[in-house]
PDB file of C-alpha atoms in Angstrom:
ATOM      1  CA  UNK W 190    -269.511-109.614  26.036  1.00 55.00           C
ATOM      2  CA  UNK W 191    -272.858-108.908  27.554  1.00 61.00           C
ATOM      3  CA  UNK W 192    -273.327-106.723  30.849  1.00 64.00           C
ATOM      4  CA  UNK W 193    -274.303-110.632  32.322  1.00 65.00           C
ATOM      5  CA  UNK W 194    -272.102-112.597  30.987  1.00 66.00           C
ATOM      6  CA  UNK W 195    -269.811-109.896  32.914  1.00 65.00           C
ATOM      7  CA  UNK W 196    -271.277-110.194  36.181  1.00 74.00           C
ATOM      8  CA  UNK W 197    -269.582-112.940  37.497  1.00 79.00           C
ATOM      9  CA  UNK W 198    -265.873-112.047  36.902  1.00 79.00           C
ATOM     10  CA  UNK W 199    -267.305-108.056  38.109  1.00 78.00           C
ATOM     11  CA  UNK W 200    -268.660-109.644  41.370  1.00 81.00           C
ATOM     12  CA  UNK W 201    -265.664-111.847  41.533  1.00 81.00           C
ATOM     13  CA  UNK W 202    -263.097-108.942  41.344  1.00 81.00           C
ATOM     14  CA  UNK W 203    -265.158-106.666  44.342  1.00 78.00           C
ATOM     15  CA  UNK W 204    -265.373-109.750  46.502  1.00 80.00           C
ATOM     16  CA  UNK W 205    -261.153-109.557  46.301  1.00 83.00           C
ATOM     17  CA  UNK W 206    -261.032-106.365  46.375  1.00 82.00           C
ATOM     18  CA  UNK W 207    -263.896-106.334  49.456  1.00 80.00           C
ATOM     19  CA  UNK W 208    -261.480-108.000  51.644  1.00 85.00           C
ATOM     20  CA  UNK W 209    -259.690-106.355  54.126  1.00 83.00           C
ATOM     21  CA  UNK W 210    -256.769-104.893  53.634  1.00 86.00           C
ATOM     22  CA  UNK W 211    -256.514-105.828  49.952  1.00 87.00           C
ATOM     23  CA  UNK W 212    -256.630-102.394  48.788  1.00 86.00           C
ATOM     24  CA  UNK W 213    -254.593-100.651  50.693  1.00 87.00           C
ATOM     25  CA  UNK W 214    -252.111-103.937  49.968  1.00 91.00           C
ATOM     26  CA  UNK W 215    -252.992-103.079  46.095  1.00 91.00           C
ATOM     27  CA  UNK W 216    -252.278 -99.224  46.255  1.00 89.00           C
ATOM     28  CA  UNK W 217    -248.946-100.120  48.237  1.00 90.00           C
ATOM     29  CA  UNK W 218    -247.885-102.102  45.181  1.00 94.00           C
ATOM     30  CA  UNK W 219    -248.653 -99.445  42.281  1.00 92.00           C
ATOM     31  CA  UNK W 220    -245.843 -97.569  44.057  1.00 91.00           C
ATOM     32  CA  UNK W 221    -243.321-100.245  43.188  1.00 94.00           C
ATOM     33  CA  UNK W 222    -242.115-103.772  43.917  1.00 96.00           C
ATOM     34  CA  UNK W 223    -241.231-104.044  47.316  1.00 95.00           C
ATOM     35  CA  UNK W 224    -239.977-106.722  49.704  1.00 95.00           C
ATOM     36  CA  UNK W 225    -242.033-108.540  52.349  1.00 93.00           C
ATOM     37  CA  UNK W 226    -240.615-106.260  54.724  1.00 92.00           C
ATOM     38  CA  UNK W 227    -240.962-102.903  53.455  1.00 92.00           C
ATOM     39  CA  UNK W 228    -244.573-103.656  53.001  1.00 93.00           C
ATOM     40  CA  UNK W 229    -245.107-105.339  56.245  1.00 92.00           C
ATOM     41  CA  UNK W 230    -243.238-102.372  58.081  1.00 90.00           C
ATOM     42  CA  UNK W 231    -245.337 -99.879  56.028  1.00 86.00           C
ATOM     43  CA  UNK W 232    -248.773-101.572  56.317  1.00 86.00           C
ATOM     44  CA  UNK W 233    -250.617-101.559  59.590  1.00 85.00           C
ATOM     45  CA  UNK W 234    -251.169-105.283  59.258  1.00 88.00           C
ATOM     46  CA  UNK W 235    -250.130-108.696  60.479  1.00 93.00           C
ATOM     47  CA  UNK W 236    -247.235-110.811  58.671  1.00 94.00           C
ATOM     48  CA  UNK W 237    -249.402-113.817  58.175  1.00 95.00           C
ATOM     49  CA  UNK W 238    -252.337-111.940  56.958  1.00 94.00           C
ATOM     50  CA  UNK W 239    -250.152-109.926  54.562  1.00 95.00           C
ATOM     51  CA  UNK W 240    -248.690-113.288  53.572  1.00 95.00           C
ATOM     52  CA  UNK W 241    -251.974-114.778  53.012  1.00 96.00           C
ATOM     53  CA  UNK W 242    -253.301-111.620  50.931  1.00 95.00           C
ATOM     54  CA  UNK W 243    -250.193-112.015  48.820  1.00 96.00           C
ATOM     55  CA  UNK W 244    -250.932-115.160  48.450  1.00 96.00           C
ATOM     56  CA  UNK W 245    -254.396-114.892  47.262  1.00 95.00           C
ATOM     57  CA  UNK W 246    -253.503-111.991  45.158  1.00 95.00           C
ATOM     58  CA  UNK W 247    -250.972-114.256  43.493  1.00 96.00           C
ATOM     59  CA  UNK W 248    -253.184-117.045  42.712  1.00 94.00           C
ATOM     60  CA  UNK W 249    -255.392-114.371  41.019  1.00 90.00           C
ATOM     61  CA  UNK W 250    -252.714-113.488  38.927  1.00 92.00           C
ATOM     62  CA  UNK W 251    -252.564-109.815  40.099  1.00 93.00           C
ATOM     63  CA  UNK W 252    -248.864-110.378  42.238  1.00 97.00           C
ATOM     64  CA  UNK W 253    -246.154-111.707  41.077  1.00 97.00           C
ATOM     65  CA  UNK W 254    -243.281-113.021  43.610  1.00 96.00           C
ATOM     66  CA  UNK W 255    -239.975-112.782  42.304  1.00 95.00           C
ATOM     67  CA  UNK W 256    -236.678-114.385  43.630  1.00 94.00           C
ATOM     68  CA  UNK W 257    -233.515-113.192  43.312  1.00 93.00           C
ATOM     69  CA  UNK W 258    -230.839-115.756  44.039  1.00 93.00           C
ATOM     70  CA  UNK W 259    -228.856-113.451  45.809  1.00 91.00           C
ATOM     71  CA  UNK W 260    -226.928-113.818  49.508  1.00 90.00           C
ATOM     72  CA  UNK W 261    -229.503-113.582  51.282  1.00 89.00           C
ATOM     73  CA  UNK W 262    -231.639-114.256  48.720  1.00 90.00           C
ATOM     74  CA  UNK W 263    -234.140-111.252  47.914  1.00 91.00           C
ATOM     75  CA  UNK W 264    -237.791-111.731  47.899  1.00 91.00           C
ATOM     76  CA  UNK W 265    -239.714-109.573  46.123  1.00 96.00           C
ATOM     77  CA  UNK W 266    -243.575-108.562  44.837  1.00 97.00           C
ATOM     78  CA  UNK W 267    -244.983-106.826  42.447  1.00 97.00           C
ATOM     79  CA  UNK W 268    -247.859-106.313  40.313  1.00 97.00           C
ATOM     80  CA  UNK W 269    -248.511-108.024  37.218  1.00 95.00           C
ATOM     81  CA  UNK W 270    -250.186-106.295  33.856  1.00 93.00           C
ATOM     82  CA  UNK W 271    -253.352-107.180  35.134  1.00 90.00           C
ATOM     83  CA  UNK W 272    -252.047-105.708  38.846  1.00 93.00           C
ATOM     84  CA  UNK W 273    -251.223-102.363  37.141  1.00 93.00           C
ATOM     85  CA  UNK W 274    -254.412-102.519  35.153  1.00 91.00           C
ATOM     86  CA  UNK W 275    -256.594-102.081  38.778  1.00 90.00           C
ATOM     87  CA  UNK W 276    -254.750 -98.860  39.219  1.00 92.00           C
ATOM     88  CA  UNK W 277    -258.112 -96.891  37.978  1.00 92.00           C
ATOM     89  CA  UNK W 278    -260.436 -98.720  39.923  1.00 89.00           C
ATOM     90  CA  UNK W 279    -258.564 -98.331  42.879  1.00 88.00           C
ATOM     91  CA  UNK W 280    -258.011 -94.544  42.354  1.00 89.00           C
ATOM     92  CA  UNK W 281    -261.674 -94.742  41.301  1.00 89.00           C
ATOM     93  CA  UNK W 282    -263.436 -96.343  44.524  1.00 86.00           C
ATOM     94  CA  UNK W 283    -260.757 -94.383  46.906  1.00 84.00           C
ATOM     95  CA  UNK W 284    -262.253 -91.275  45.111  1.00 86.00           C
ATOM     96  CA  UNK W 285    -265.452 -92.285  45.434  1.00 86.00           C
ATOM     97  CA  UNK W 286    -265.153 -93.549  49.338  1.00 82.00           C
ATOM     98  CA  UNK W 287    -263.623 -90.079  50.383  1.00 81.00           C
ATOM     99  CA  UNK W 288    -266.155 -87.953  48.618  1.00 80.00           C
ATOM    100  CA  UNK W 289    -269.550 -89.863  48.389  1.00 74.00           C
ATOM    101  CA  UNK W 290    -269.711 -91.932  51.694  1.00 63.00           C
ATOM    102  CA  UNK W 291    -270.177 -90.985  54.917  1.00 60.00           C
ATOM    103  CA  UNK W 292    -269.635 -92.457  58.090  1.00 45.00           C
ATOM    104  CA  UNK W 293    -273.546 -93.117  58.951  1.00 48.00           C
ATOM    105  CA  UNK W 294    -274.156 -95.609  56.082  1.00 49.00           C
ATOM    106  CA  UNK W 295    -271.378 -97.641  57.463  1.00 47.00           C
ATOM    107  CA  UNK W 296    -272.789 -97.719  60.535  1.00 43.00           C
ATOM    108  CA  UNK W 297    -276.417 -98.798  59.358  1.00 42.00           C
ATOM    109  CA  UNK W 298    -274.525-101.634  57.315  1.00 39.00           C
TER     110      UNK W 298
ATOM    111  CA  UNK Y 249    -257.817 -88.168  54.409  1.00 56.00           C
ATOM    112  CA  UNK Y 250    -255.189 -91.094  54.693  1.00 61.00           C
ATOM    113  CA  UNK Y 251    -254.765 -94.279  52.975  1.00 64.00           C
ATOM    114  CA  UNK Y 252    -255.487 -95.793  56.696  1.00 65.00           C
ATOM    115  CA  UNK Y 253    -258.526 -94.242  57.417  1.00 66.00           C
ATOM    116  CA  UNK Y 254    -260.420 -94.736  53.888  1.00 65.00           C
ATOM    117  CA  UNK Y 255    -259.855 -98.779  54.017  1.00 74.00           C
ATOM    118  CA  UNK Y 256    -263.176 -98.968  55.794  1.00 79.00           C
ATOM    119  CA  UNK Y 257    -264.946 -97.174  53.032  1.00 79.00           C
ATOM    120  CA  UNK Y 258    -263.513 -98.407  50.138  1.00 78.00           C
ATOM    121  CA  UNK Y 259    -263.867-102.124  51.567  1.00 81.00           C
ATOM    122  CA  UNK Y 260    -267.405-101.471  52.607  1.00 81.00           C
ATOM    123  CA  UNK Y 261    -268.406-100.021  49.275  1.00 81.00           C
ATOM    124  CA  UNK Y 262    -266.294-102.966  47.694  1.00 78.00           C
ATOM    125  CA  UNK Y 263    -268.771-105.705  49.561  1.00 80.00           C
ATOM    126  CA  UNK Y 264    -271.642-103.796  48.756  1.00 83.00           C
ATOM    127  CA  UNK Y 265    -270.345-104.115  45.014  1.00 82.00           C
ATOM    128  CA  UNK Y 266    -269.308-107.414  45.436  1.00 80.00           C
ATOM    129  CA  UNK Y 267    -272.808-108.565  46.276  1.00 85.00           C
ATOM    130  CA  UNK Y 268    -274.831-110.678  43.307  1.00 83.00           C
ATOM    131  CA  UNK Y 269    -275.971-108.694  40.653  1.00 86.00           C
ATOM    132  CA  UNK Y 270    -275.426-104.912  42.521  1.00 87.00           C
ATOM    133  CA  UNK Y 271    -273.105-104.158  39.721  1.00 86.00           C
ATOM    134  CA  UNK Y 272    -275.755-104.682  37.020  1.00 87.00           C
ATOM    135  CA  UNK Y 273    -278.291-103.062  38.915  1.00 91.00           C
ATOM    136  CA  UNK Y 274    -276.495-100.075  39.247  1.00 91.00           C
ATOM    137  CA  UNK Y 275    -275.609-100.156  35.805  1.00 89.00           C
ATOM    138  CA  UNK Y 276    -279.327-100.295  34.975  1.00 90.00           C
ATOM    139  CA  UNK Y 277    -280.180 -97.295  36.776  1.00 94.00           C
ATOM    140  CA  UNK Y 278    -277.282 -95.335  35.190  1.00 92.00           C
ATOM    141  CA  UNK Y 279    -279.257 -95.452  32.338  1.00 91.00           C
ATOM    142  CA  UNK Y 280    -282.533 -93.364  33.516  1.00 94.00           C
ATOM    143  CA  UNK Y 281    -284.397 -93.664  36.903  1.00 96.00           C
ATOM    144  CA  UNK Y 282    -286.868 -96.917  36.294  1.00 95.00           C
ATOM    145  CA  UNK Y 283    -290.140 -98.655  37.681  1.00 95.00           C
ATOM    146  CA  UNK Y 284    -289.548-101.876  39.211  1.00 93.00           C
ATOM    147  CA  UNK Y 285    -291.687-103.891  36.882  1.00 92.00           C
ATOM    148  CA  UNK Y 286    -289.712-102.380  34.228  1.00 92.00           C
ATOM    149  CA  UNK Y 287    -286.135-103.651  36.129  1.00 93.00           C
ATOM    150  CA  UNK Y 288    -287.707-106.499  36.615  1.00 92.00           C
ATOM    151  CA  UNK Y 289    -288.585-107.437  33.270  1.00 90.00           C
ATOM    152  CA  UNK Y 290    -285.016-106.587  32.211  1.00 86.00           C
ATOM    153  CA  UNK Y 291    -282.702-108.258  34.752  1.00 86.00           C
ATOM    154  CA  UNK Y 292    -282.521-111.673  35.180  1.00 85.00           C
ATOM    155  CA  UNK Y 293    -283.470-112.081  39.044  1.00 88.00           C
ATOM    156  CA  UNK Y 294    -286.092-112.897  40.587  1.00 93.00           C
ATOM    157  CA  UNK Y 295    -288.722-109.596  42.139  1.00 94.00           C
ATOM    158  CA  UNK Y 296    -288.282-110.773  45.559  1.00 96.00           C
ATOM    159  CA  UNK Y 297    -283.600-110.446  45.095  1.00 94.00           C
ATOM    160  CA  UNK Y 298    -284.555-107.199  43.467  1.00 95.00           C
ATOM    161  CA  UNK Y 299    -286.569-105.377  45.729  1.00 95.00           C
ATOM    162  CA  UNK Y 300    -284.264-106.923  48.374  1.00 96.00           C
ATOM    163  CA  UNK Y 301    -280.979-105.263  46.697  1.00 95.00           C
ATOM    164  CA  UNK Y 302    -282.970-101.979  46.057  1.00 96.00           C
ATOM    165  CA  UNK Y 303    -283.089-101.573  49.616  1.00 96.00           C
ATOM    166  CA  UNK Y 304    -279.849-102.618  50.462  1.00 95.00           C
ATOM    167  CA  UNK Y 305    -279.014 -99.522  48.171  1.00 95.00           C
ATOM    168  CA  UNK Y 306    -281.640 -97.269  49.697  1.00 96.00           C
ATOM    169  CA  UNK Y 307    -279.830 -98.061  52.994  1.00 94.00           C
ATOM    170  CA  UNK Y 308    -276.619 -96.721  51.395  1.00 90.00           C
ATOM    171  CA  UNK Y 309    -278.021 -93.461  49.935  1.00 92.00           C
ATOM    172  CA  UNK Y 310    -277.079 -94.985  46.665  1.00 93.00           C
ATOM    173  CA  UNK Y 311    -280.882 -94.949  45.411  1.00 97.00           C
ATOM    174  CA  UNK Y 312    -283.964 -93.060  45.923  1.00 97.00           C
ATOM    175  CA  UNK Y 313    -287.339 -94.731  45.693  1.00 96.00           C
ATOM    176  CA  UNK Y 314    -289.690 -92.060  44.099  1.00 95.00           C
ATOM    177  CA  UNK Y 315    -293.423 -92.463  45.044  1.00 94.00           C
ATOM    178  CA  UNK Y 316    -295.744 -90.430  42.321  1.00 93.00           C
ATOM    179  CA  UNK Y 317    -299.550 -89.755  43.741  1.00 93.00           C
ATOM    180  CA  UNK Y 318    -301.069 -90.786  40.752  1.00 91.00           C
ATOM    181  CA  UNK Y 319    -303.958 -93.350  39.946  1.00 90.00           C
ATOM    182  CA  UNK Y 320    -302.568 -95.854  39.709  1.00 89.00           C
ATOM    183  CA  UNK Y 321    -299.142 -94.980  42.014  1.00 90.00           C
ATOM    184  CA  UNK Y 322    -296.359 -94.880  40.415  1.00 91.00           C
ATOM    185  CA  UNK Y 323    -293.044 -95.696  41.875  1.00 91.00           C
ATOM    186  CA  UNK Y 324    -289.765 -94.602  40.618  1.00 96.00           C
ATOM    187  CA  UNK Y 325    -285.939 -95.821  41.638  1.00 97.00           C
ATOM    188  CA  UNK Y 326    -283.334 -93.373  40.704  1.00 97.00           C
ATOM    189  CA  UNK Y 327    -279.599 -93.117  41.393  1.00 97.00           C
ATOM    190  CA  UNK Y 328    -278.750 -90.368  44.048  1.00 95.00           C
ATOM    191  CA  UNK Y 329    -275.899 -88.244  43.204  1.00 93.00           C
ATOM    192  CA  UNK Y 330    -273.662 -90.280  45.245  1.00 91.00           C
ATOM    193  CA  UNK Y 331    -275.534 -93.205  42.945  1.00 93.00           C
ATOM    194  CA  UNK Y 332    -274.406 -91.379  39.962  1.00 93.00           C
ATOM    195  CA  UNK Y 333    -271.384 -90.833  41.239  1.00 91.00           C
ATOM    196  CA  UNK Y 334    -270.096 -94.798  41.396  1.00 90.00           C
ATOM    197  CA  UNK Y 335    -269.875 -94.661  37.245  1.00 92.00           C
ATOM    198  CA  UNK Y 336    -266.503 -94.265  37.088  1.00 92.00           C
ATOM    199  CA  UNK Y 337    -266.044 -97.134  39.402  1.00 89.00           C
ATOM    200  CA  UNK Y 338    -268.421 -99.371  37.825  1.00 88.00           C
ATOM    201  CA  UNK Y 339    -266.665 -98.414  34.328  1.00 89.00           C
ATOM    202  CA  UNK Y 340    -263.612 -99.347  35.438  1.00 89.00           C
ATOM    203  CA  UNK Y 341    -264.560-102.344  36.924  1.00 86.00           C
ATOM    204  CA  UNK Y 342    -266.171-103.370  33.688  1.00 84.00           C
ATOM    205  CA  UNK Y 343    -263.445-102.379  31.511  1.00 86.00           C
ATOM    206  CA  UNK Y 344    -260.710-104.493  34.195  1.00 86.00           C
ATOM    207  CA  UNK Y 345    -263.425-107.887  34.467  1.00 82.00           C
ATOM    208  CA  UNK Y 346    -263.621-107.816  30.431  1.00 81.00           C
ATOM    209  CA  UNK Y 347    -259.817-107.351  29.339  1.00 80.00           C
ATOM    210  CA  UNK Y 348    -258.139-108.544  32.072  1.00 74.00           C
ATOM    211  CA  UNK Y 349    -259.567-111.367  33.796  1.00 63.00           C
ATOM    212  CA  UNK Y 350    -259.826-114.896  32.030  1.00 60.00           C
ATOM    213  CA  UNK Y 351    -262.165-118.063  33.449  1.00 45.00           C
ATOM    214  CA  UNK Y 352    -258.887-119.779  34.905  1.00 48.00           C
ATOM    215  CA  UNK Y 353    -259.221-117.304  37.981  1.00 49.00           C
ATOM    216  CA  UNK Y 354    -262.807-117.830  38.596  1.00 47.00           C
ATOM    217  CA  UNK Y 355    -262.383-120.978  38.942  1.00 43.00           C
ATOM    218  CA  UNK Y 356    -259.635-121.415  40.843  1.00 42.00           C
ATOM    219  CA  UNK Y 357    -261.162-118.957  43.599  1.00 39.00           C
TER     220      UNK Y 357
END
């Protein structure tokens, strides 16, 4: 495939990535599947926006939501193959963002 | 640094990434630093988006506009180190938009 033809799915996956939250809400998952709860309790973030990234993250096929008919029935997420495959960008950009950037260039954004 | 405090970075640098055509642009630098005629002749966007995103980049510290005193000037873009330094993210990206993305998500976004 050429470097254009890959532009648009590149572009499409930093727009996702570029929103808030989504990131940290990506890292959280590489650790394991976890409930609604443990992640809400462990993220510094709204229910309904975690519900809505989870959401969004499901309808690009990077979260799974699995239920467990159990009493009371267990909820959880996790990452797909495609999830787990974002682990080096992830590891890449945090690298990058904690060593490259400084605070002035976010300012002048 | 905590996972808290390096969501603003790594979303910022995200939406700068996310942004038409940075990803290719930065790809095209990787390569050597490059007149703008000669970017412009080998990207597929219009002078007026590239110069534009150039200084969107130059803003960031992410490229360095070189201005040679010769007859006539010549001026060079080049990747700064921290420039250089977004490789590994924009190799992973690649590598992740190629093999694990299909159409079926672009569209439904």
């Amino acid at each position: 495939m050429s470097n254009y033809e890959l532009c648009p799915k590149f572009e499409a996956a930093m727009q996702l990535l570029g929103k808030r939250w989504m990131g940290l809400i990506i890292s959280q998952l590489l650790v394991g599947p976890q409930r609604f709860g443990e992640m809400e309790s462990s993220l510094p973030i709204s229910g309904k926006l975690l519900s809505e990234r989870l959401k969004e993250l499901e309808k690009w096929g990077v979260v799974t939501r699995n239920v467990y008919p159990e009493i009371p029935v267990r909820i959880e997420y996790e990452l797909t193959k495609r999830g787990r495959e974002m682990e080096p960008i992830i590891k890449a950009i945090q690298y990058w963002a904690e060593n490259s950037m400084d605070h002035s260039n976010l300012d002048e954004k």
